[in-house]
PDB file of C-alpha atoms in Angstrom:
ATOM      1  CA  MET Y   1      17.719 -23.450 -15.113  1.00  0.00           C
ATOM      2  CA  LYS Y   2      17.260 -20.742 -17.742  1.00  0.00           C
ATOM      3  CA  THR Y   3      18.942 -17.416 -17.076  1.00  0.00           C
ATOM      4  CA  TYR Y   4      19.304 -14.003 -18.681  1.00  0.00           C
ATOM      5  CA  PRO Y   5      22.819 -12.614 -18.184  1.00  0.00           C
ATOM      6  CA  LEU Y   6      23.178  -9.022 -17.026  1.00  0.00           C
ATOM      7  CA  PHE Y   7      25.494  -6.866 -14.958  1.00  0.00           C
ATOM      8  CA  ALA Y   8      23.863  -4.982 -12.077  1.00  0.00           C
ATOM      9  CA  LEU Y   9      24.905  -1.367 -11.522  1.00  0.00           C
ATOM     10  CA  ILE Y  10      25.080  -1.199  -7.725  1.00  0.00           C
ATOM     11  CA  GLU Y  11      27.792   1.401  -7.175  1.00  0.00           C
ATOM     12  CA  ASP Y  12      26.735   3.726  -4.339  1.00  0.00           C
ATOM     13  CA  ARG Y  13      23.594   1.661  -3.742  1.00  0.00           C
ATOM     14  CA  PRO Y  14      22.633  -0.076  -0.495  1.00  0.00           C
ATOM     15  CA  CYS Y  15      22.845  -3.864  -0.467  1.00  0.00           C
ATOM     16  CA  LEU Y  16      22.094  -6.276   2.349  1.00  0.00           C
ATOM     17  CA  VAL Y  17      23.971  -9.452   3.231  1.00  0.00           C
ATOM     18  CA  VAL Y  18      22.363 -11.693   5.831  1.00  0.00           C
ATOM     19  CA  GLY Y  19      25.092 -13.825   7.379  1.00  0.00           C
ATOM     20  CA  GLY Y  20      28.539 -12.871   8.626  1.00  0.00           C
ATOM     21  CA  GLY Y  21      30.433 -16.127   8.121  1.00  0.00           C
ATOM     22  CA  ALA Y  22      32.974 -17.123   5.481  1.00  0.00           C
ATOM     23  CA  VAL Y  23      30.401 -17.262   2.669  1.00  0.00           C
ATOM     24  CA  GLY Y  24      28.940 -13.908   3.687  1.00  0.00           C
ATOM     25  CA  GLU Y  25      32.466 -12.500   3.706  1.00  0.00           C
ATOM     26  CA  ARG Y  26      33.006 -13.540   0.076  1.00  0.00           C
ATOM     27  CA  LYS Y  27      29.689 -11.972  -0.945  1.00  0.00           C
ATOM     28  CA  VAL Y  28      30.500  -8.752   0.920  1.00  0.00           C
ATOM     29  CA  GLN Y  29      33.876  -8.544  -0.849  1.00  0.00           C
ATOM     30  CA  ASP Y  30      32.192  -8.923  -4.257  1.00  0.00           C
ATOM     31  CA  LEU Y  31      29.645  -6.225  -3.430  1.00  0.00           C
ATOM     32  CA  LEU Y  32      32.315  -3.846  -2.136  1.00  0.00           C
ATOM     33  CA  THR Y  33      34.366  -4.427  -5.288  1.00  0.00           C
ATOM     34  CA  ALA Y  34      31.294  -3.367  -7.281  1.00  0.00           C
ATOM     35  CA  GLY Y  35      31.066  -0.181  -5.190  1.00  0.00           C
ATOM     36  CA  ALA Y  36      27.970  -1.062  -3.155  1.00  0.00           C
ATOM     37  CA  TRP Y  37      27.190   0.265   0.315  1.00  0.00           C
ATOM     38  CA  VAL Y  38      26.940  -2.970   2.268  1.00  0.00           C
ATOM     39  CA  THR Y  39      25.000  -3.726   5.423  1.00  0.00           C
ATOM     40  CA  VAL Y  40      25.520  -7.088   7.127  1.00  0.00           C
ATOM     41  CA  VAL Y  41      22.916  -8.501   9.503  1.00  0.00           C
ATOM     42  CA  SER Y  42      24.303 -11.294  11.643  1.00  0.00           C
ATOM     43  CA  GLN Y  43      24.915 -12.273  15.245  1.00  0.00           C
ATOM     44  CA  ALA Y  44      28.669 -12.543  14.533  1.00  0.00           C
ATOM     45  CA  LEU Y  45      31.211 -11.613  11.884  1.00  0.00           C
ATOM     46  CA  THR Y  46      34.424 -13.138  10.604  1.00  0.00           C
ATOM     47  CA  PRO Y  47      37.567 -11.273  11.715  1.00  0.00           C
ATOM     48  CA  ARG Y  48      37.897  -9.779   8.206  1.00  0.00           C
ATOM     49  CA  LEU Y  49      34.302  -8.494   8.252  1.00  0.00           C
ATOM     50  CA  MET Y  50      34.874  -7.069  11.752  1.00  0.00           C
ATOM     51  CA  GLU Y  51      37.900  -5.235  10.395  1.00  0.00           C
ATOM     52  CA  LEU Y  52      35.894  -3.853   7.454  1.00  0.00           C
ATOM     53  CA  ALA Y  53      33.150  -2.712   9.840  1.00  0.00           C
ATOM     54  CA  ALA Y  54      35.708  -1.041  12.138  1.00  0.00           C
ATOM     55  CA  ARG Y  55      37.132   0.830   9.132  1.00  0.00           C
ATOM     56  CA  GLY Y  56      33.649   1.984   8.086  1.00  0.00           C
ATOM     57  CA  ARG Y  57      33.651  -0.074   4.897  1.00  0.00           C
ATOM     58  CA  LEU Y  58      30.397  -1.804   5.862  1.00  0.00           C
ATOM     59  CA  ARG Y  59      27.560  -1.344   8.320  1.00  0.00           C
ATOM     60  CA  PHE Y  60      27.127  -4.161  10.828  1.00  0.00           C
ATOM     61  CA  ILE Y  61      23.808  -4.840  12.544  1.00  0.00           C
ATOM     62  CA  GLN Y  62      24.247  -7.458  15.248  1.00  0.00           C
ATOM     63  CA  ASP Y  63      20.812  -9.037  15.145  1.00  0.00           C
ATOM     64  CA  ASP Y  64      18.711 -11.801  13.656  1.00  0.00           C
ATOM     65  CA  PHE Y  65      17.159 -11.107  10.259  1.00  0.00           C
ATOM     66  CA  SER Y  66      13.932  -9.144  10.227  1.00  0.00           C
ATOM     67  CA  PRO Y  67      12.121  -8.001   7.046  1.00  0.00           C
ATOM     68  CA  HIS Y  68      12.442  -4.337   8.034  1.00  0.00           C
ATOM     69  CA  TYR Y  69      16.177  -4.594   7.319  1.00  0.00           C
ATOM     70  CA  LEU Y  70      15.206  -4.728   3.626  1.00  0.00           C
ATOM     71  CA  ASP Y  71      13.923  -1.122   3.742  1.00  0.00           C
ATOM     72  CA  GLY Y  72      15.787   0.947   1.163  1.00  0.00           C
ATOM     73  CA  MET Y  73      17.903  -1.931  -0.140  1.00  0.00           C
ATOM     74  CA  THR Y  74      18.665  -2.453  -3.825  1.00  0.00           C
ATOM     75  CA  LEU Y  75      19.822  -6.065  -3.687  1.00  0.00           C
ATOM     76  CA  VAL Y  76      19.829  -8.840  -1.060  1.00  0.00           C
ATOM     77  CA  VAL Y  77      22.092 -11.832  -0.422  1.00  0.00           C
ATOM     78  CA  GLY Y  78      21.287 -14.582   2.060  1.00  0.00           C
ATOM     79  CA  ALA Y  79      24.436 -16.368   3.229  1.00  0.00           C
ATOM     80  CA  THR Y  80      23.487 -18.204   6.392  1.00  0.00           C
ATOM     81  CA  ASP Y  81      23.713 -21.902   7.196  1.00  0.00           C
ATOM     82  CA  ASP Y  82      20.110 -21.824   8.486  1.00  0.00           C
ATOM     83  CA  GLN Y  83      17.695 -22.815   5.720  1.00  0.00           C
ATOM     84  CA  ARG Y  84      14.704 -21.417   7.631  1.00  0.00           C
ATOM     85  CA  VAL Y  85      16.366 -17.979   7.766  1.00  0.00           C
ATOM     86  CA  ASN Y  86      17.376 -18.233   4.103  1.00  0.00           C
ATOM     87  CA  ARG Y  87      13.779 -19.019   3.108  1.00  0.00           C
ATOM     88  CA  GLU Y  88      12.552 -16.070   5.190  1.00  0.00           C
ATOM     89  CA  VAL Y  89      15.083 -13.711   3.556  1.00  0.00           C
ATOM     90  CA  SER Y  90      14.074 -14.920   0.093  1.00  0.00           C
ATOM     91  CA  ALA Y  91      10.328 -14.619   0.718  1.00  0.00           C
ATOM     92  CA  ALA Y  92      10.621 -11.152   2.285  1.00  0.00           C
ATOM     93  CA  ALA Y  93      12.852  -9.842  -0.529  1.00  0.00           C
ATOM     94  CA  GLN Y  94      10.634 -11.280  -3.257  1.00  0.00           C
ATOM     95  CA  ALA Y  95       7.527  -9.808  -1.605  1.00  0.00           C
ATOM     96  CA  ARG Y  96       9.210  -6.398  -2.045  1.00  0.00           C
ATOM     97  CA  ASN Y  97      10.364  -7.185  -5.606  1.00  0.00           C
ATOM     98  CA  LEU Y  98      14.004  -6.990  -4.525  1.00  0.00           C
ATOM     99  CA  PRO Y  99      16.563  -9.098  -6.371  1.00  0.00           C
ATOM    100  CA  VAL Y 100      17.699 -11.826  -3.996  1.00  0.00           C
ATOM    101  CA  ASN Y 101      20.404 -14.462  -4.061  1.00  0.00           C
ATOM    102  CA  ILE Y 102      20.433 -17.239  -1.496  1.00  0.00           C
ATOM    103  CA  VAL Y 103      23.809 -18.949  -1.614  1.00  0.00           C
ATOM    104  CA  ASP Y 104      23.621 -22.588  -2.717  1.00  0.00           C
ATOM    105  CA  ALA Y 105      19.804 -22.503  -3.016  1.00  0.00           C
ATOM    106  CA  PRO Y 106      18.921 -21.544  -6.608  1.00  0.00           C
ATOM    107  CA  GLU Y 107      15.249 -22.346  -5.987  1.00  0.00           C
ATOM    108  CA  LEU Y 108      15.159 -19.397  -3.534  1.00  0.00           C
ATOM    109  CA  CYS Y 109      16.923 -16.943  -5.866  1.00  0.00           C
ATOM    110  CA  THR Y 110      15.772 -14.358  -8.369  1.00  0.00           C
ATOM    111  CA  PHE Y 111      19.358 -14.103  -9.638  1.00  0.00           C
ATOM    112  CA  ILE Y 112      22.498 -16.203  -9.453  1.00  0.00           C
ATOM    113  CA  VAL Y 113      26.058 -14.947  -9.136  1.00  0.00           C
ATOM    114  CA  PRO Y 114      28.409 -16.286 -11.807  1.00  0.00           C
ATOM    115  CA  ALA Y 115      32.046 -17.203 -11.405  1.00  0.00           C
ATOM    116  CA  GLN Y 116      34.022 -14.063 -12.232  1.00  0.00           C
ATOM    117  CA  VAL Y 117      37.372 -12.933 -13.522  1.00  0.00           C
ATOM    118  CA  ARG Y 118      38.108  -9.237 -12.909  1.00  0.00           C
ATOM    119  CA  ARG Y 119      40.935  -7.391 -14.553  1.00  0.00           C
ATOM    120  CA  GLY Y 120      40.442  -3.705 -13.823  1.00  0.00           C
ATOM    121  CA  SER Y 121      37.168  -2.708 -15.509  1.00  0.00           C
ATOM    122  CA  LEU Y 122      37.065  -5.963 -17.463  1.00  0.00           C
ATOM    123  CA  THR Y 123      34.719  -8.515 -15.931  1.00  0.00           C
ATOM    124  CA  ILE Y 124      34.235 -11.947 -17.443  1.00  0.00           C
ATOM    125  CA  ALA Y 125      31.390 -13.983 -15.969  1.00  0.00           C
ATOM    126  CA  VAL Y 126      30.743 -17.707 -16.327  1.00  0.00           C
ATOM    127  CA  SER Y 127      27.667 -19.664 -15.320  1.00  0.00           C
ATOM    128  CA  PRO Y 128      26.696 -23.242 -16.064  1.00  0.00           C
ATOM    129  CA  GLY Y 129      23.144 -22.388 -14.974  1.00  0.00           C
ATOM    130  CA  GLY Y 130      23.556 -23.924 -11.534  1.00  0.00           C
ATOM    131  CA  ALA Y 131      24.339 -27.364 -12.972  1.00  0.00           C
ATOM    132  CA  SER Y 132      27.978 -27.542 -11.854  1.00  0.00           C
ATOM    133  CA  PRO Y 133      29.753 -24.975  -9.682  1.00  0.00           C
ATOM    134  CA  ALA Y 134      32.905 -27.077 -10.099  1.00  0.00           C
ATOM    135  CA  LEU Y 135      32.825 -26.542 -13.878  1.00  0.00           C
ATOM    136  CA  ALA Y 136      32.276 -22.808 -13.401  1.00  0.00           C
ATOM    137  CA  ARG Y 137      35.331 -22.689 -11.122  1.00  0.00           C
ATOM    138  CA  GLN Y 138      37.445 -24.613 -13.661  1.00  0.00           C
ATOM    139  CA  VAL Y 139      36.441 -22.312 -16.531  1.00  0.00           C
ATOM    140  CA  ARG Y 140      37.120 -19.258 -14.322  1.00  0.00           C
ATOM    141  CA  GLU Y 141      40.587 -20.604 -13.474  1.00  0.00           C
ATOM    142  CA  ASP Y 142      41.285 -21.201 -17.179  1.00  0.00           C
ATOM    143  CA  LEU Y 143      40.181 -17.642 -17.999  1.00  0.00           C
ATOM    144  CA  GLU Y 144      42.382 -16.236 -15.218  1.00  0.00           C
ATOM    145  CA  GLN Y 145      45.385 -17.847 -16.923  1.00  0.00           C
ATOM    146  CA  HIS Y 146      44.459 -16.401 -20.324  1.00  0.00           C
ATOM    147  CA  PHE Y 147      43.432 -12.904 -19.164  1.00  0.00           C
ATOM    148  CA  GLY Y 148      46.238 -11.603 -16.947  1.00  0.00           C
ATOM    149  CA  PRO Y 149      46.543  -8.304 -15.049  1.00  0.00           C
ATOM    150  CA  GLU Y 150      47.779  -6.585 -18.202  1.00  0.00           C
ATOM    151  CA  TYR Y 151      44.185  -6.530 -19.465  1.00  0.00           C
ATOM    152  CA  GLY Y 152      43.288  -4.024 -16.725  1.00  0.00           C
ATOM    153  CA  VAL Y 153      46.108  -1.731 -17.857  1.00  0.00           C
ATOM    154  CA  TYR Y 154      45.144  -2.206 -21.518  1.00  0.00           C
ATOM    155  CA  LEU Y 155      41.515  -1.360 -20.796  1.00  0.00           C
ATOM    156  CA  ARG Y 156      42.513   1.875 -18.994  1.00  0.00           C
ATOM    157  CA  LEU Y 157      44.519   2.838 -22.083  1.00  0.00           C
ATOM    158  CA  LEU Y 158      41.571   2.081 -24.382  1.00  0.00           C
ATOM    159  CA  GLN Y 159      39.236   4.101 -22.137  1.00  0.00           C
ATOM    160  CA  GLY Y 160      41.579   7.081 -22.332  1.00  0.00           C
ATOM    161  CA  ILE Y 161      41.665   6.882 -26.125  1.00  0.00           C
ATOM    162  CA  ARG Y 162      37.888   6.533 -26.317  1.00  0.00           C
ATOM    163  CA  THR Y 163      37.397   9.551 -24.039  1.00  0.00           C
ATOM    164  CA  ARG Y 164      39.660  11.712 -26.233  1.00  0.00           C
ATOM    165  CA  VAL Y 165      37.969  10.560 -29.459  1.00  0.00           C
ATOM    166  CA  LEU Y 166      34.498  11.290 -28.078  1.00  0.00           C
ATOM    167  CA  ALA Y 167      35.631  14.716 -26.819  1.00  0.00           C
ATOM    168  CA  ARG Y 168      36.902  15.611 -30.307  1.00  0.00           C
ATOM    169  CA  ARG Y 169      33.620  14.529 -31.900  1.00  0.00           C
ATOM    170  CA  ARG Y 170      31.641  16.717 -29.510  1.00  0.00           C
ATOM    171  CA  GLY Y 171      34.019  19.657 -29.812  1.00  0.00           C
TER     172      GLY Y 171
END
């Protein structure tokens, strides 16, 4: 599979996750970390997703998927264990030209989600193009050992310096 790597800017943008199980939970966490406004459509949620919904961190719609739930969305993730539903989510999103990821079904996706290491604002992404999720996980684990939490602190320091330098140039 050929891919073009990019980072999506989804902060303060609405994103839809169809599926409230363990896989959906992981996808919701990633989207929330990126600052998205997340809506989950599912008949049930994991306890963690229920807690996030109760705290107002996500919007929960207890229902089966319907294409109208795509209205106003920026990005869509299908994370159900029902391949018929996943195909429906993919087709409906693609008909609206919305980027869609169907977990574990690259043939239904318009983008894939790489393995990630996050250290503050630093994000390192790894993808073997769908060929081996196990290899992606191993590389991610290796990178986590090399790039520790101190990189987040270091990057905040560099950002502060950059901000001051740019302010002096403009002033």
